[in-house]
Amino acid sequence: MKISDIYKEKNKTLSFEIFPPKKDEELKNIDETLSVLCELKPDFISVTFGAGGSANCNRTIEIARKIRQDYGIEPVVHLTCLHYDKNEIDAFAKALEYEGIENILALRGDANANVPAKDVFRYSSDLISYLKEKHDFCFLGACYPECHPESEDRIQDIKNLKKKTDAGAEILLSQMCFDNDIFFKFSEGCRIAGVDAPVIPGIMPVIKASQIRRMVDMCGVAFPERFRRIIGRYEDNPEALFDAGMSYALSQVIDLIAGGAPGIHLYTMNKPQVAKRICEGLKNIYEAAGRREAC
Ligand code: FAD
């Protein structure tokens, strides 16, 4: 089923992101992760795609197939385009159709020092326009409440986002964000600019001190003072940090839903206990906020 139809039916979605394990032995354990995640009955699970043609790309399709066939949950396949030509993209699209996968998170991807970019698809909107002419997928797109790092400013970034929805992105999934005020402002900016696709916030529960440092380096996301205080106080105690990180994420989610966010996309980091804990805290929240079916 297309995610756009699921969204229309339910009004608010709850979804998870997972990544394909790099090592073969970890791939064997993916069922343990998936069985817990799928028991939580998310509306969809998105599976990331290795940047620049890494060997993990086929695993993305393999895991998406498993999610759909073995667990009956709708998968979304992330697909990057910067390092591919039309033939390669056609081959991916065919493989997805063959597996009955209907949803693509269309991405540009980032430059990779080991793999030259092919100058065929410059932006995610190029990928959407190209595939839309030939196939009947539902396209999702990425968005950045704190601005994509390559954009000159927030206004230009939102104007570019409008090109993505004009090309056919029907649902937007956001980069992780720890400050709800930033998300709400961004969401309002999207509406003013005429971006009418639902903008679903990405939530990453912080459960390890090393994870925080990596995120600062990679994405430059802002950490609100309350978050810094909580993490700073517990970072030397892994169990306490886990509790604190989960509670922060849950309070963020409750506030986002109360403020009208059209759903939550949870970065699970392949840790089902993270998703489980968040879902336990949301039992009544979604229905109270107007979701049309229990999650
Ligand atoms: P685009 O939408 O192409 O935007 C890139 C830049 O170009 C932005 O600055 C934008 O403002 C500008 N731009 C866009 N369209 C135009 C236009 N028509 N004209 C002029 N400028 C334009 N990466 C992976 O490798 N694998 C993954 O699985 C993955 N999953 C992700 C999931 C989410 C939810 C998010 C938020 C990101 C993910 N990424 C992933 C990272 C992503 O590939 C990078 O952030 C990348 O730098 C941008 O991808 P994009 O699709 O947003 O790019």
Coordinates of C-alpha atoms and ligand atoms in Angstrom, one line a residue:
M1 CA 0.0 0.0 0.0
K2 CA 1.2 3.5 -0.7
I3 CA 2.2 5.6 2.3
S4 CA 0.2 8.5 1.0
D5 CA -2.9 6.3 1.2
I6 CA -2.0 5.1 4.7
Y7 CA -1.6 8.7 5.8
K8 CA -4.9 9.7 4.3
E9 CA -6.6 6.8 6.1
K10 CA -5.0 7.3 9.5
N11 CA -4.3 11.1 9.7
K12 CA -1.1 10.5 11.7
T13 CA 1.6 7.9 11.2
L14 CA 4.1 6.2 13.4
S15 CA 7.1 4.8 11.5
F16 CA 10.6 3.5 12.1
E17 CA 13.9 3.7 10.3
I18 CA 16.3 0.8 10.3
F19 CA 19.6 0.2 8.4
P20 CA 20.9 -2.9 6.7
P21 CA 23.6 -4.5 8.9
K22 CA 27.1 -4.4 7.4
K23 CA 28.2 -7.8 8.6
D24 CA 26.8 -11.1 7.4
E25 CA 26.4 -12.4 10.9
E26 CA 24.4 -9.3 11.9
L27 CA 22.2 -9.8 8.9
K28 CA 21.3 -13.3 10.3
N29 CA 20.0 -11.5 13.4
I30 CA 17.8 -9.0 11.6
D31 CA 14.7 -11.2 12.2
E32 CA 15.1 -10.6 16.0
T33 CA 15.1 -6.9 15.4
L34 CA 12.2 -7.0 12.8
S35 CA 10.0 -9.3 14.8
V36 CA 10.0 -6.9 17.8
L37 CA 9.6 -3.8 15.6
C38 CA 6.8 -5.2 13.5
E39 CA 4.9 -6.4 16.6
L40 CA 4.6 -2.7 17.5
K41 CA 2.6 -2.3 14.2
P42 CA 4.2 0.8 12.7
D43 CA 2.6 2.2 9.6
F44 CA 5.8 1.7 7.7
I45 CA 9.5 0.9 8.2
S46 CA 12.0 2.6 6.1
V47 CA 15.3 1.0 5.2
T48 CA 18.4 3.1 4.5
F49 CA 20.6 2.8 1.5
G50 CA 24.4 2.8 1.6
A51 CA 25.9 6.0 0.2
G52 CA 27.6 5.8 -3.1
G53 CA 27.0 2.3 -4.3
S54 CA 28.1 0.4 -1.2
A55 CA 27.6 -3.3 -1.1
N56 CA 24.7 -2.8 1.3
C57 CA 22.3 -1.6 -1.4
N58 CA 21.0 -5.0 -2.3
R59 CA 20.5 -5.7 1.4
T60 CA 18.1 -2.7 1.5
I61 CA 15.9 -4.4 -1.0
E62 CA 16.3 -7.8 0.7
I63 CA 15.3 -6.4 4.1
A64 CA 12.4 -4.4 2.6
R65 CA 11.1 -7.6 1.0
K66 CA 11.3 -9.4 4.3
I67 CA 9.4 -6.6 6.1
R68 CA 6.6 -6.8 3.6
Q69 CA 6.4 -10.6 3.0
D70 CA 7.3 -12.0 6.4
Y71 CA 5.8 -9.4 8.6
G72 CA 3.1 -7.7 6.6
I73 CA 4.3 -4.2 7.3
E74 CA 4.8 -1.6 4.5
P75 CA 8.4 -0.9 3.7
V76 CA 9.9 2.3 2.3
V77 CA 13.1 1.9 0.4
H78 CA 15.6 4.7 0.6
L79 CA 17.2 5.3 -2.8
T80 CA 20.0 7.7 -3.5
C81 CA 20.8 9.0 -7.0
L82 CA 24.1 11.0 -7.1
H83 CA 26.2 8.0 -7.9
Y84 CA 24.0 6.3 -10.4
D85 CA 23.1 6.6 -14.1
K86 CA 19.7 6.0 -15.7
N87 CA 20.3 2.3 -16.3
E88 CA 21.2 1.7 -12.8
I89 CA 18.2 3.5 -11.4
D90 CA 16.0 1.6 -13.9
A91 CA 17.4 -1.6 -12.5
F92 CA 16.6 -0.6 -8.9
A93 CA 13.1 0.4 -9.9
K94 CA 12.5 -2.9 -11.6
A95 CA 13.8 -4.8 -8.6
L96 CA 11.4 -2.9 -6.4
E97 CA 8.5 -3.4 -8.6
Y98 CA 9.3 -7.1 -8.8
E99 CA 9.2 -7.3 -5.0
G100 CA 5.9 -5.4 -4.9
I101 CA 7.6 -2.5 -3.0
E102 CA 5.5 0.7 -3.7
N103 CA 7.3 3.4 -1.6
I104 CA 10.6 5.1 -2.2
L105 CA 12.3 7.7 -0.1
A106 CA 14.0 9.6 -3.0
L107 CA 17.4 11.0 -2.0
R108 CA 20.3 12.7 -3.6
G109 CA 22.9 11.2 -1.2
D110 CA 26.2 12.7 -0.2
A111 CA 29.5 12.8 -2.0
N112 CA 31.6 9.8 -1.4
A113 CA 35.4 10.1 -1.8
N114 CA 35.7 6.5 -3.1
V115 CA 32.9 6.7 -5.7
P116 CA 32.7 9.4 -8.3
A117 CA 29.3 11.1 -8.7
K118 CA 27.6 10.6 -12.1
D119 CA 26.3 13.9 -13.4
V120 CA 22.9 12.5 -14.3
F121 CA 20.7 13.2 -11.3
R122 CA 21.8 16.3 -9.4
Y123 CA 18.9 16.6 -6.9
S124 CA 16.4 14.2 -5.4
S125 CA 13.7 16.1 -7.4
D126 CA 15.5 14.9 -10.6
L127 CA 15.2 11.3 -9.4
I128 CA 11.5 11.7 -8.6
S129 CA 10.7 13.3 -11.9
Y130 CA 12.5 10.6 -13.8
L131 CA 10.9 7.7 -12.0
K132 CA 7.5 9.2 -11.9
E133 CA 7.3 9.2 -15.7
K134 CA 7.8 5.5 -15.9
H135 CA 6.5 4.0 -12.6
D136 CA 3.7 4.2 -10.1
F137 CA 5.6 4.6 -6.8
C138 CA 4.7 6.8 -3.9
F139 CA 7.6 9.1 -3.3
L140 CA 8.8 10.4 0.0
G141 CA 11.4 13.1 0.4
A142 CA 13.9 14.3 3.1
C143 CA 13.7 17.7 4.7
Y144 CA 15.9 19.6 7.2
P145 CA 14.3 21.7 10.0
E146 CA 17.7 23.3 10.6
C147 CA 18.4 23.8 6.9
H148 CA 20.4 21.4 4.6
P149 CA 24.1 22.2 5.2
E150 CA 24.7 23.1 1.5
S151 CA 21.8 25.6 1.2
E152 CA 22.6 29.2 1.4
D153 CA 19.8 29.9 3.9
R154 CA 16.5 28.5 5.3
I155 CA 14.4 30.3 2.8
Q156 CA 16.2 29.0 -0.2
D157 CA 16.2 25.5 1.3
I158 CA 12.4 25.6 1.7
K159 CA 12.1 26.9 -1.9
N160 CA 14.1 23.9 -3.0
L161 CA 11.9 21.7 -0.9
K162 CA 8.9 23.0 -2.8
K163 CA 10.6 21.8 -6.1
K164 CA 10.8 18.4 -4.5
T165 CA 7.0 18.3 -3.7
D166 CA 6.2 19.8 -7.0
A167 CA 8.2 17.0 -8.6
G168 CA 6.0 14.5 -6.7
A169 CA 7.2 13.9 -3.2
E170 CA 4.0 13.3 -1.2
I171 CA 5.4 12.9 2.3
L172 CA 8.4 14.5 3.9
L173 CA 10.5 12.9 6.6
S174 CA 12.7 15.2 8.6
Q175 CA 16.3 15.0 9.6
M176 CA 16.6 14.3 13.4
C177 CA 15.7 17.3 15.4
F178 CA 16.0 17.8 19.2
D179 CA 14.3 21.2 19.5
N180 CA 10.5 21.1 18.8
D181 CA 10.4 24.9 18.4
I182 CA 12.7 24.6 15.5
F183 CA 10.6 21.9 14.0
F184 CA 7.3 23.9 14.4
K185 CA 8.9 27.0 12.8
F186 CA 10.2 25.0 9.9
S187 CA 6.8 23.3 9.5
E188 CA 5.1 26.7 9.4
G189 CA 7.7 28.0 6.9
C190 CA 6.8 25.0 4.6
R191 CA 3.1 25.9 4.7
I192 CA 3.8 29.5 3.9
A193 CA 5.9 28.5 1.0
G194 CA 3.1 26.2 -0.3
V195 CA 4.8 22.9 0.6
D196 CA 1.6 21.0 1.3
A197 CA 3.0 17.5 1.9
P198 CA 2.8 16.3 5.5
V199 CA 6.2 17.1 7.2
I200 CA 6.9 14.2 9.6
P201 CA 9.5 14.9 12.3
G202 CA 12.4 12.5 12.7
I203 CA 13.2 11.6 16.3
M204 CA 16.4 10.0 17.4
P205 CA 16.4 8.9 21.1
V206 CA 19.9 9.5 22.4
I207 CA 21.1 6.5 24.4
K208 CA 24.9 6.7 24.2
A209 CA 27.4 9.5 24.8
S210 CA 29.4 8.6 21.7
Q211 CA 26.2 8.9 19.6
I212 CA 25.9 12.6 20.7
R213 CA 29.4 13.5 19.6
R214 CA 28.9 11.7 16.2
M215 CA 25.7 13.6 15.6
V216 CA 27.3 16.9 16.3
D217 CA 30.1 16.1 13.8
M218 CA 27.8 14.7 11.1
C219 CA 24.7 16.8 11.1
G220 CA 25.4 19.9 13.1
V221 CA 21.9 19.7 14.8
A222 CA 21.1 22.0 17.7
F223 CA 20.8 20.7 21.2
P224 CA 18.5 22.7 23.5
E225 CA 19.8 23.6 26.9
R226 CA 17.4 21.2 28.7
F227 CA 18.7 18.3 26.5
R228 CA 22.4 19.3 27.2
R229 CA 21.7 19.4 31.0
I230 CA 20.1 16.0 31.1
I231 CA 22.7 14.3 28.9
G232 CA 25.6 16.1 30.6
R233 CA 24.3 14.9 34.0
Y234 CA 24.0 11.2 33.1
E235 CA 26.6 10.6 30.3
D236 CA 28.9 8.6 32.5
N237 CA 26.2 6.2 33.6
P238 CA 25.0 4.1 30.6
E239 CA 21.7 2.9 32.3
A240 CA 20.8 6.4 33.5
L241 CA 21.7 7.9 30.1
F242 CA 19.4 5.4 28.4
D243 CA 16.5 6.3 30.7
A244 CA 17.2 10.0 30.3
G245 CA 17.6 9.8 26.5
M246 CA 14.4 7.8 26.2
S247 CA 12.4 10.2 28.4
Y248 CA 13.6 13.2 26.5
A249 CA 12.6 11.6 23.2
L250 CA 9.2 10.6 24.5
S251 CA 8.4 14.1 25.9
Q252 CA 9.5 15.5 22.5
V253 CA 7.1 13.1 20.7
I254 CA 4.2 13.9 23.0
D255 CA 4.7 17.6 22.5
L256 CA 5.1 17.2 18.7
I257 CA 1.9 15.3 18.4
A258 CA 0.1 17.7 20.7
G259 CA 1.3 20.6 18.4
G260 CA -0.2 19.0 15.3
A261 CA 2.7 17.0 13.8
P262 CA 1.4 14.6 11.2
G263 CA 3.2 11.6 12.8
I264 CA 6.6 10.6 14.0
H265 CA 9.5 8.8 12.2
L266 CA 11.6 7.1 14.8
Y267 CA 15.3 6.5 14.1
T268 CA 15.6 3.1 15.8
M269 CA 19.3 2.5 15.2
N270 CA 18.2 -1.2 14.9
K271 CA 17.5 -1.2 18.6
P272 CA 14.0 -2.6 19.0
Q273 CA 13.9 -1.8 22.8
V274 CA 14.2 1.9 21.8
A275 CA 11.1 1.7 19.6
K276 CA 9.3 -0.5 22.2
R277 CA 9.8 2.0 25.0
I278 CA 8.6 4.9 22.9
C279 CA 5.5 3.1 21.7
E280 CA 4.6 2.1 25.3
G281 CA 4.6 5.8 26.2
L282 CA 2.3 6.6 23.3
K283 CA -0.5 4.1 23.8
N284 CA -3.2 6.8 24.3
I285 CA -1.5 9.8 22.8
Y286 CA -2.1 9.1 19.1
E287 CA -5.8 8.4 19.5
A288 CA -6.3 11.4 21.7
A289 CA -4.7 13.5 19.0
G290 CA -7.1 12.3 16.3
R291 CA -5.5 9.2 14.7
R292 CA -8.2 7.2 13.0
E293 CA -7.0 3.8 14.1
A294 CA -5.2 2.5 17.2
C295 CA -1.4 2.1 16.8
Ligands
FAD1 P1 18.2 17.2 -2.3 O1 16.8 17.2 -2.1 O2 18.7 17.0 -3.7 O3 18.9 18.5 -1.7 C1 20.3 18.7 -1.7 C2 20.7 20.2 -1.7 O4 20.3 20.7 -2.9 C3 19.9 21.0 -0.6 O5 20.8 22.0 -0.2 C4 18.7 21.6 -1.4 O6 18.3 22.8 -0.8 C5 19.3 21.8 -2.8 N1 18.3 21.5 -3.8 C6 17.4 20.5 -3.9 N2 16.7 20.6 -5.1 C7 17.2 21.6 -5.7 C8 16.9 22.2 -7.0 N3 16.0 21.7 -7.8 N4 17.7 23.3 -7.4 C9 18.6 23.8 -6.6 N5 19.0 23.3 -5.4 C10 18.3 22.2 -5.0 N6 21.7 9.3 2.7 C11 22.1 8.1 2.3 O7 23.2 8.0 1.6 N7 21.3 7.0 2.5 C12 20.1 7.0 3.1 O8 19.5 6.0 3.3 C13 19.7 8.3 3.7 N8 18.5 8.4 4.3 C14 18.1 9.7 4.8 C15 16.9 9.8 5.4 C16 16.4 11.1 5.8 C17 15.1 11.2 6.5 C18 17.2 12.2 5.7 C19 16.8 13.5 6.2 C20 18.5 12.1 5.0 C21 18.9 10.8 4.6 N9 20.2 10.7 3.9 C22 20.6 9.5 3.4 C23 21.1 11.8 3.8 C24 20.9 12.6 2.5 O9 21.3 11.8 1.4 C25 21.8 13.8 2.5 O10 21.3 14.7 3.5 C26 22.0 14.6 1.2 O11 23.0 15.6 1.5 C27 20.8 15.4 0.7 O12 19.8 14.5 0.2 P2 18.4 15.1 -0.3 O13 17.7 14.0 -0.9 O14 17.8 15.9 0.8 O15 19.0 16.1 -1.4

